[in-house]
């Protein structure tokens, strides 16, 4: 019994976040919202995200998760997670914007995809540009290498004297526990007039703002933050870069019917919870609406402008 308690207590460890992971300012005591914990099984092991809150930094407006997996657990999670679920050859709306950006570059441009997974995006350009990647997963790295991408270790960026024309960070920022430190190293690898392009979750998305802790993005145990427009500007100042543009877009290829369905379902959920007791009682007698009264969790909203692409440029 004692052994079981010890094992469970070890499994339940989380890291408490009290300072903003972007600007290091102390987080305010008042959270934007709170959510119950999440447990996922990866590689035969359960990873436990304890109950958490989402707090918006008063200084830079980054949305921070107050409980996250420990560094050791995050590393084990990434080493065991099935990267192939993201390895589709189809382009997401975010990908299409990125591809359009890259197609404007001259042949021979040097591109680094930081967190390239199996190289599904950059491999499209392996015969046109000098394509480099950094990836923590050994299995994904090997596939990216087979697709014509030169794989580097993160340490290579500090010591290898590399200078890239474009550095991509696609669906990676939200995983970083020390984003400014990582991005500072990437900044040192940017050549003259180079671009840094970050695609990540949109913390300004209206559906997220209603209840960010229960928004689907933060229900992923590996997601620790969401970028807002002000946070993106603070990031530019911290890296001595110019924020050229921010483009809000969906990450889903769903059609208008699915988009309308999810938007309506979300509206019903929040409308019921903000209604008076009398209106709630009336709803509970209407066949098509009384199901809403039984909903305990915010419906998943995978459509809408839940992502943002921030483009930065170096002036020298």
mmCIF file of C-alpha atoms in Angstrom:
data_model
loop_
_atom_site.group_PDB
_atom_site.id
_atom_site.type_symbol
_atom_site.label_atom_id
_atom_site.label_comp_id
_atom_site.label_asym_id
_atom_site.label_seq_id
_atom_site.Cartn_x
_atom_site.Cartn_y
_atom_site.Cartn_z
ATOM 1 C CA UNK A 1 0.000 0.000 0.000
ATOM 2 C CA UNK A 2 2.821 2.377 0.910
ATOM 3 C CA UNK A 3 4.617 1.493 -2.333
ATOM 4 C CA UNK A 4 1.476 2.216 -4.394
ATOM 5 C CA UNK A 5 1.064 5.592 -2.670
ATOM 6 C CA UNK A 6 4.699 6.452 -3.393
ATOM 7 C CA UNK A 7 4.383 5.541 -7.069
ATOM 8 C CA UNK A 8 1.167 7.532 -7.417
ATOM 9 C CA UNK A 9 2.712 10.566 -5.725
ATOM 10 C CA UNK A 10 5.672 10.411 -8.098
ATOM 11 C CA UNK A 11 3.315 10.203 -11.078
ATOM 12 C CA UNK A 12 1.370 13.224 -9.831
ATOM 13 C CA UNK A 13 4.342 15.601 -9.869
ATOM 14 C CA UNK A 14 3.892 18.846 -11.789
ATOM 15 C CA UNK A 15 5.917 22.029 -12.069
ATOM 16 C CA UNK A 16 4.261 25.137 -10.660
ATOM 17 C CA UNK A 17 4.557 28.252 -12.824
ATOM 18 C CA UNK A 18 4.548 31.474 -10.798
ATOM 19 C CA UNK A 19 6.419 33.775 -13.193
ATOM 20 C CA UNK A 20 5.607 34.399 -16.841
ATOM 21 C CA UNK A 21 7.626 31.996 -18.979
ATOM 22 C CA UNK A 22 8.187 34.715 -21.582
ATOM 23 C CA UNK A 23 9.074 37.899 -19.676
ATOM 24 C CA UNK A 24 9.630 36.431 -16.168
ATOM 25 C CA UNK A 25 7.235 38.914 -14.531
ATOM 26 C CA UNK A 26 5.385 37.600 -11.500
ATOM 27 C CA UNK A 27 1.981 36.338 -12.574
ATOM 28 C CA UNK A 28 -1.104 38.004 -11.069
ATOM 29 C CA UNK A 29 -3.110 36.153 -8.438
ATOM 30 C CA UNK A 30 -6.330 36.395 -10.420
ATOM 31 C CA UNK A 31 -6.564 33.731 -13.164
ATOM 32 C CA UNK A 32 -8.621 34.093 -16.315
ATOM 33 C CA UNK A 33 -10.105 30.623 -15.772
ATOM 34 C CA UNK A 34 -9.439 27.208 -14.234
ATOM 35 C CA UNK A 35 -9.796 23.613 -15.388
ATOM 36 C CA UNK A 36 -9.640 20.095 -14.012
ATOM 37 C CA UNK A 37 -6.615 17.928 -14.713
ATOM 38 C CA UNK A 38 -5.944 15.789 -17.765
ATOM 39 C CA UNK A 39 -4.389 12.319 -17.961
ATOM 40 C CA UNK A 40 -3.036 10.854 -21.203
ATOM 41 C CA UNK A 41 -1.281 7.571 -21.905
ATOM 42 C CA UNK A 42 1.762 7.632 -24.166
ATOM 43 C CA UNK A 43 4.218 4.794 -24.651
ATOM 44 C CA UNK A 44 2.511 2.685 -22.008
ATOM 45 C CA UNK A 45 2.806 5.374 -19.340
ATOM 46 C CA UNK A 46 0.269 7.815 -17.930
ATOM 47 C CA UNK A 47 1.168 11.501 -17.896
ATOM 48 C CA UNK A 48 -0.849 13.512 -15.401
ATOM 49 C CA UNK A 49 -1.611 17.200 -15.855
ATOM 50 C CA UNK A 50 -2.947 18.348 -12.472
ATOM 51 C CA UNK A 51 -5.760 20.872 -12.079
ATOM 52 C CA UNK A 52 -4.526 24.158 -13.490
ATOM 53 C CA UNK A 53 -5.352 27.781 -14.133
ATOM 54 C CA UNK A 54 -4.634 30.044 -17.074
ATOM 55 C CA UNK A 55 -3.157 33.360 -16.032
ATOM 56 C CA UNK A 56 -2.542 36.280 -18.375
ATOM 57 C CA UNK A 57 0.699 38.094 -17.649
ATOM 58 C CA UNK A 58 0.099 41.753 -16.748
ATOM 59 C CA UNK A 59 3.378 42.709 -18.400
ATOM 60 C CA UNK A 60 3.375 40.923 -21.778
ATOM 61 C CA UNK A 61 -0.120 39.357 -21.936
ATOM 62 C CA UNK A 62 1.127 35.834 -22.631
ATOM 63 C CA UNK A 63 -1.378 33.199 -21.502
ATOM 64 C CA UNK A 64 0.427 30.916 -19.032
ATOM 65 C CA UNK A 65 -0.620 27.517 -17.685
ATOM 66 C CA UNK A 66 0.083 27.428 -13.933
ATOM 67 C CA UNK A 67 0.759 23.666 -13.658
ATOM 68 C CA UNK A 68 2.800 21.860 -16.292
ATOM 69 C CA UNK A 69 4.590 18.540 -16.560
ATOM 70 C CA UNK A 70 8.105 18.424 -15.142
ATOM 71 C CA UNK A 71 11.044 18.779 -17.531
ATOM 72 C CA UNK A 72 11.797 15.065 -17.203
ATOM 73 C CA UNK A 73 8.203 14.081 -17.946
ATOM 74 C CA UNK A 74 7.973 16.429 -20.914
ATOM 75 C CA UNK A 75 11.153 14.941 -22.363
ATOM 76 C CA UNK A 76 9.845 11.402 -21.914
ATOM 77 C CA UNK A 77 6.479 12.397 -23.357
ATOM 78 C CA UNK A 78 8.048 13.776 -26.544
ATOM 79 C CA UNK A 79 10.319 10.765 -26.940
ATOM 80 C CA UNK A 80 7.333 8.414 -26.840
ATOM 81 C CA UNK A 81 4.529 10.362 -28.506
ATOM 82 C CA UNK A 82 3.490 9.149 -31.951
ATOM 83 C CA UNK A 83 4.702 11.900 -34.287
ATOM 84 C CA UNK A 84 3.038 10.181 -37.245
ATOM 85 C CA UNK A 85 -0.352 11.589 -36.256
ATOM 86 C CA UNK A 86 0.984 14.976 -37.471
ATOM 87 C CA UNK A 87 2.849 13.535 -40.465
ATOM 88 C CA UNK A 88 0.044 13.975 -42.983
ATOM 89 C CA UNK A 89 0.965 15.044 -46.503
ATOM 90 C CA UNK A 90 -2.071 17.320 -46.580
ATOM 91 C CA UNK A 91 -1.463 20.999 -45.984
ATOM 92 C CA UNK A 92 -3.244 22.741 -43.133
ATOM 93 C CA UNK A 93 -4.351 26.355 -43.666
ATOM 94 C CA UNK A 94 -1.333 27.456 -41.607
ATOM 95 C CA UNK A 95 0.919 25.380 -43.879
ATOM 96 C CA UNK A 96 -0.463 26.990 -47.014
ATOM 97 C CA UNK A 97 0.396 30.438 -45.684
ATOM 98 C CA UNK A 98 3.916 29.266 -44.866
ATOM 99 C CA UNK A 99 4.385 27.607 -48.250
ATOM 100 C CA UNK A 100 3.313 30.840 -49.928
ATOM 101 C CA UNK A 101 5.943 32.710 -47.895
ATOM 102 C CA UNK A 102 8.684 30.244 -48.827
ATOM 103 C CA UNK A 103 7.821 30.222 -52.528
ATOM 104 C CA UNK A 104 8.842 33.890 -52.682
ATOM 105 C CA UNK A 105 12.429 33.091 -51.718
ATOM 106 C CA UNK A 106 15.212 32.836 -54.315
ATOM 107 C CA UNK A 107 16.617 29.388 -55.134
ATOM 108 C CA UNK A 108 19.358 28.297 -52.770
ATOM 109 C CA UNK A 109 17.982 30.128 -49.750
ATOM 110 C CA UNK A 110 18.939 28.575 -46.417
ATOM 111 C CA UNK A 111 15.944 27.546 -44.314
ATOM 112 C CA UNK A 112 15.854 26.055 -40.823
ATOM 113 C CA UNK A 113 12.715 24.313 -39.565
ATOM 114 C CA UNK A 114 13.046 24.205 -35.778
ATOM 115 C CA UNK A 115 10.977 21.277 -34.553
ATOM 116 C CA UNK A 116 10.545 19.917 -38.070
ATOM 117 C CA UNK A 117 9.166 16.516 -36.974
ATOM 118 C CA UNK A 118 9.490 14.153 -39.948
ATOM 119 C CA UNK A 119 10.023 17.048 -42.363
ATOM 120 C CA UNK A 120 6.537 16.937 -43.853
ATOM 121 C CA UNK A 121 6.543 20.684 -44.600
ATOM 122 C CA UNK A 122 10.131 21.551 -45.525
ATOM 123 C CA UNK A 123 10.777 18.392 -47.582
ATOM 124 C CA UNK A 124 8.644 19.971 -50.326
ATOM 125 C CA UNK A 125 11.542 22.355 -50.931
ATOM 126 C CA UNK A 126 14.533 20.056 -50.448
ATOM 127 C CA UNK A 127 15.517 20.327 -54.116
ATOM 128 C CA UNK A 128 15.103 24.106 -54.243
ATOM 129 C CA UNK A 129 16.525 25.437 -50.971
ATOM 130 C CA UNK A 130 19.202 24.414 -48.497
ATOM 131 C CA UNK A 131 16.917 22.767 -45.950
ATOM 132 C CA UNK A 132 17.929 22.185 -42.332
ATOM 133 C CA UNK A 133 15.993 20.841 -39.388
ATOM 134 C CA UNK A 134 16.170 20.423 -35.622
ATOM 135 C CA UNK A 135 14.044 17.702 -34.062
ATOM 136 C CA UNK A 136 14.085 16.074 -30.623
ATOM 137 C CA UNK A 137 12.508 12.797 -31.713
ATOM 138 C CA UNK A 138 15.140 10.440 -33.108
ATOM 139 C CA UNK A 139 12.597 8.513 -35.170
ATOM 140 C CA UNK A 140 11.194 11.668 -36.762
ATOM 141 C CA UNK A 141 14.717 13.005 -37.378
ATOM 142 C CA UNK A 142 15.683 9.915 -39.343
ATOM 143 C CA UNK A 143 12.662 10.247 -41.626
ATOM 144 C CA UNK A 144 13.378 13.959 -42.159
ATOM 145 C CA UNK A 145 16.965 13.093 -43.072
ATOM 146 C CA UNK A 146 15.745 10.562 -45.638
ATOM 147 C CA UNK A 147 13.601 13.328 -47.136
ATOM 148 C CA UNK A 148 16.637 15.450 -47.920
ATOM 149 C CA UNK A 149 16.778 17.644 -44.830
ATOM 150 C CA UNK A 150 20.139 18.205 -43.128
ATOM 151 C CA UNK A 151 19.509 17.540 -39.448
ATOM 152 C CA UNK A 152 21.282 19.581 -36.774
ATOM 153 C CA UNK A 153 21.525 19.477 -33.002
ATOM 154 C CA UNK A 154 20.358 22.561 -31.171
ATOM 155 C CA UNK A 155 23.934 23.054 -29.925
ATOM 156 C CA UNK A 156 25.090 23.319 -33.550
ATOM 157 C CA UNK A 157 23.232 26.619 -33.850
ATOM 158 C CA UNK A 158 25.413 28.141 -31.128
ATOM 159 C CA UNK A 159 28.762 26.870 -32.391
ATOM 160 C CA UNK A 160 28.356 26.074 -36.081
ATOM 161 C CA UNK A 161 28.362 29.611 -37.447
ATOM 162 C CA UNK A 162 25.109 29.011 -39.340
ATOM 163 C CA UNK A 163 23.227 31.927 -40.876
ATOM 164 C CA UNK A 164 19.754 31.228 -42.224
ATOM 165 C CA UNK A 165 17.518 33.287 -44.485
ATOM 166 C CA UNK A 166 14.357 31.939 -42.844
ATOM 167 C CA UNK A 167 13.798 30.149 -39.542
ATOM 168 C CA UNK A 168 10.472 28.387 -39.109
ATOM 169 C CA UNK A 169 8.918 27.484 -35.764
ATOM 170 C CA UNK A 170 5.660 25.706 -36.566
ATOM 171 C CA UNK A 171 3.479 24.391 -33.725
ATOM 172 C CA UNK A 172 6.468 24.517 -31.367
ATOM 173 C CA UNK A 173 6.252 27.812 -29.428
ATOM 174 C CA UNK A 174 3.368 26.539 -27.286
ATOM 175 C CA UNK A 175 5.579 23.680 -26.039
ATOM 176 C CA UNK A 176 8.505 25.850 -24.884
ATOM 177 C CA UNK A 177 8.997 26.369 -21.163
ATOM 178 C CA UNK A 178 11.733 28.973 -21.815
ATOM 179 C CA UNK A 179 10.705 30.470 -25.165
ATOM 180 C CA UNK A 180 12.853 33.608 -25.017
ATOM 181 C CA UNK A 181 16.036 31.633 -24.324
ATOM 182 C CA UNK A 182 15.366 29.258 -27.218
ATOM 183 C CA UNK A 183 14.417 32.055 -29.581
ATOM 184 C CA UNK A 184 17.490 34.077 -28.589
ATOM 185 C CA UNK A 185 19.679 31.214 -29.790
ATOM 186 C CA UNK A 186 17.703 31.083 -33.024
ATOM 187 C CA UNK A 187 18.046 34.844 -33.357
ATOM 188 C CA UNK A 188 21.842 34.489 -33.360
ATOM 189 C CA UNK A 189 21.529 32.161 -36.375
ATOM 190 C CA UNK A 190 19.584 34.653 -38.486
ATOM 191 C CA UNK A 191 21.406 36.200 -41.413
ATOM 192 C CA UNK A 192 21.046 39.778 -42.723
ATOM 193 C CA UNK A 193 17.389 40.670 -43.371
ATOM 194 C CA UNK A 194 16.381 37.135 -42.363
ATOM 195 C CA UNK A 195 12.898 36.164 -41.246
ATOM 196 C CA UNK A 196 11.703 34.288 -38.174
ATOM 197 C CA UNK A 197 8.219 32.839 -38.683
ATOM 198 C CA UNK A 198 6.261 31.476 -35.714
ATOM 199 C CA UNK A 199 3.000 29.567 -36.178
ATOM 200 C CA UNK A 200 1.221 28.836 -32.911
ATOM 201 C CA UNK A 201 -2.056 29.066 -31.011
ATOM 202 C CA UNK A 202 -3.895 32.386 -31.052
ATOM 203 C CA UNK A 203 -4.482 33.581 -27.505
ATOM 204 C CA UNK A 204 -6.643 36.445 -28.841
ATOM 205 C CA UNK A 205 -9.151 34.078 -30.477
ATOM 206 C CA UNK A 206 -12.619 34.913 -29.128
ATOM 207 C CA UNK A 207 -13.457 31.290 -28.327
ATOM 208 C CA UNK A 208 -10.270 31.007 -26.288
ATOM 209 C CA UNK A 209 -10.871 34.251 -24.402
ATOM 210 C CA UNK A 210 -14.228 33.009 -23.073
ATOM 211 C CA UNK A 211 -12.639 30.257 -20.991
ATOM 212 C CA UNK A 212 -9.000 29.662 -21.964
ATOM 213 C CA UNK A 213 -8.314 26.906 -19.416
ATOM 214 C CA UNK A 214 -11.028 24.735 -20.967
ATOM 215 C CA UNK A 215 -10.283 25.729 -24.550
ATOM 216 C CA UNK A 216 -9.111 22.669 -26.484
ATOM 217 C CA UNK A 217 -5.605 24.039 -26.988
ATOM 218 C CA UNK A 218 -4.812 24.072 -23.276
ATOM 219 C CA UNK A 219 -6.398 20.650 -22.753
ATOM 220 C CA UNK A 220 -3.273 19.242 -24.405
ATOM 221 C CA UNK A 221 -0.882 18.397 -21.563
ATOM 222 C CA UNK A 222 2.131 19.480 -23.635
ATOM 223 C CA UNK A 223 0.826 22.996 -24.377
ATOM 224 C CA UNK A 224 2.040 25.491 -21.771
ATOM 225 C CA UNK A 225 1.228 28.902 -23.276
ATOM 226 C CA UNK A 226 -0.630 30.809 -25.982
ATOM 227 C CA UNK A 227 0.650 33.837 -27.860
ATOM 228 C CA UNK A 228 -1.283 37.113 -27.936
ATOM 229 C CA UNK A 229 -0.668 40.152 -30.116
ATOM 230 C CA UNK A 230 0.925 42.077 -27.238
ATOM 231 C CA UNK A 231 3.111 39.088 -26.315
ATOM 232 C CA UNK A 232 4.245 38.896 -29.953
ATOM 233 C CA UNK A 233 5.296 42.556 -29.794
ATOM 234 C CA UNK A 234 7.139 42.017 -26.505
ATOM 235 C CA UNK A 235 8.921 39.091 -28.115
ATOM 236 C CA UNK A 236 10.060 41.345 -30.960
ATOM 237 C CA UNK A 237 11.541 43.807 -28.474
ATOM 238 C CA UNK A 238 13.275 41.056 -26.522
ATOM 239 C CA UNK A 239 14.862 39.644 -29.681
ATOM 240 C CA UNK A 240 15.626 43.011 -31.308
ATOM 241 C CA UNK A 241 13.471 42.093 -34.295
ATOM 242 C CA UNK A 242 10.733 43.870 -36.208
ATOM 243 C CA UNK A 243 7.271 42.304 -36.097
ATOM 244 C CA UNK A 244 6.266 42.503 -39.755
ATOM 245 C CA UNK A 245 2.848 40.855 -39.665
ATOM 246 C CA UNK A 246 0.441 38.694 -37.682
ATOM 247 C CA UNK A 247 -2.025 36.567 -39.619
ATOM 248 C CA UNK A 248 -4.882 34.860 -37.800
ATOM 249 C CA UNK A 249 -6.138 31.663 -39.399
ATOM 250 C CA UNK A 250 -7.641 28.260 -38.730
ATOM 251 C CA UNK A 251 -5.560 25.125 -38.339
ATOM 252 C CA UNK A 252 -8.427 22.989 -39.626
ATOM 253 C CA UNK A 253 -9.380 22.032 -43.162
ATOM 254 C CA UNK A 254 -13.024 21.698 -42.121
ATOM 255 C CA UNK A 255 -15.656 23.144 -44.449
ATOM 256 C CA UNK A 256 -18.211 25.814 -43.699
ATOM 257 C CA UNK A 257 -20.786 23.304 -42.416
ATOM 258 C CA UNK A 258 -18.460 21.962 -39.704
ATOM 259 C CA UNK A 259 -17.380 25.497 -38.864
ATOM 260 C CA UNK A 260 -20.989 26.645 -38.456
ATOM 261 C CA UNK A 261 -21.874 23.568 -36.401
ATOM 262 C CA UNK A 262 -19.036 24.071 -33.933
ATOM 263 C CA UNK A 263 -19.687 27.818 -33.635
ATOM 264 C CA UNK A 264 -23.401 27.220 -32.950
ATOM 265 C CA UNK A 265 -22.669 24.506 -30.393
ATOM 266 C CA UNK A 266 -20.251 26.796 -28.573
ATOM 267 C CA UNK A 267 -22.770 29.679 -28.612
ATOM 268 C CA UNK A 268 -25.440 27.443 -27.091
ATOM 269 C CA UNK A 269 -23.078 26.268 -24.362
ATOM 270 C CA UNK A 270 -22.079 29.760 -23.190
ATOM 271 C CA UNK A 271 -25.548 31.233 -23.724
ATOM 272 C CA UNK A 272 -27.077 28.641 -21.417
ATOM 273 C CA UNK A 273 -24.502 29.228 -18.706
ATOM 274 C CA UNK A 274 -24.924 32.991 -18.790
ATOM 275 C CA UNK A 275 -28.742 32.847 -18.845
ATOM 276 C CA UNK A 276 -30.991 33.484 -15.857
ATOM 277 C CA UNK A 277 -32.308 30.528 -13.825
ATOM 278 C CA UNK A 278 -35.747 31.012 -15.413
ATOM 279 C CA UNK A 279 -34.387 30.826 -18.952
ATOM 280 C CA UNK A 280 -32.361 27.743 -18.040
ATOM 281 C CA UNK A 281 -35.481 26.075 -16.705
ATOM 282 C CA UNK A 282 -37.387 26.842 -19.904
ATOM 283 C CA UNK A 283 -34.532 25.465 -22.007
ATOM 284 C CA UNK A 284 -34.605 22.217 -20.066
ATOM 285 C CA UNK A 285 -38.105 21.522 -21.398
ATOM 286 C CA UNK A 286 -37.291 22.134 -25.070
ATOM 287 C CA UNK A 287 -36.270 18.816 -26.725
ATOM 288 C CA UNK A 288 -33.558 20.260 -28.982
ATOM 289 C CA UNK A 289 -32.110 22.461 -26.248
ATOM 290 C CA UNK A 290 -32.345 20.422 -23.074
ATOM 291 C CA UNK A 291 -29.255 18.469 -24.133
ATOM 292 C CA UNK A 292 -27.296 21.696 -23.740
ATOM 293 C CA UNK A 293 -28.245 21.748 -20.058
ATOM 294 C CA UNK A 294 -26.472 18.415 -19.597
ATOM 295 C CA UNK A 295 -23.194 19.564 -21.146
ATOM 296 C CA UNK A 296 -20.548 19.795 -18.422
ATOM 297 C CA UNK A 297 -17.534 20.670 -20.548
ATOM 298 C CA UNK A 298 -16.947 23.350 -23.164
ATOM 299 C CA UNK A 299 -17.512 21.810 -26.634
ATOM 300 C CA UNK A 300 -14.339 21.336 -28.642
ATOM 301 C CA UNK A 301 -13.885 24.123 -31.194
ATOM 302 C CA UNK A 302 -11.319 23.068 -33.796
ATOM 303 C CA UNK A 303 -12.499 25.557 -36.412
ATOM 304 C CA UNK A 304 -12.147 29.318 -36.473
ATOM 305 C CA UNK A 305 -9.072 31.517 -36.280
ATOM 306 C CA UNK A 306 -7.437 29.620 -33.434
ATOM 307 C CA UNK A 307 -3.890 29.999 -34.789
ATOM 308 C CA UNK A 308 -1.661 32.913 -35.642
ATOM 309 C CA UNK A 309 1.411 33.284 -37.830
ATOM 310 C CA UNK A 310 3.839 35.956 -36.648
ATOM 311 C CA UNK A 311 6.547 37.075 -39.077
ATOM 312 C CA UNK A 312 9.633 38.812 -37.708
ATOM 313 C CA UNK A 313 12.511 40.345 -39.639
ATOM 314 C CA UNK A 314 16.055 41.246 -38.699
ATOM 315 C CA UNK A 315 17.312 44.602 -39.917
ATOM 316 C CA UNK A 316 20.909 43.537 -40.104
#
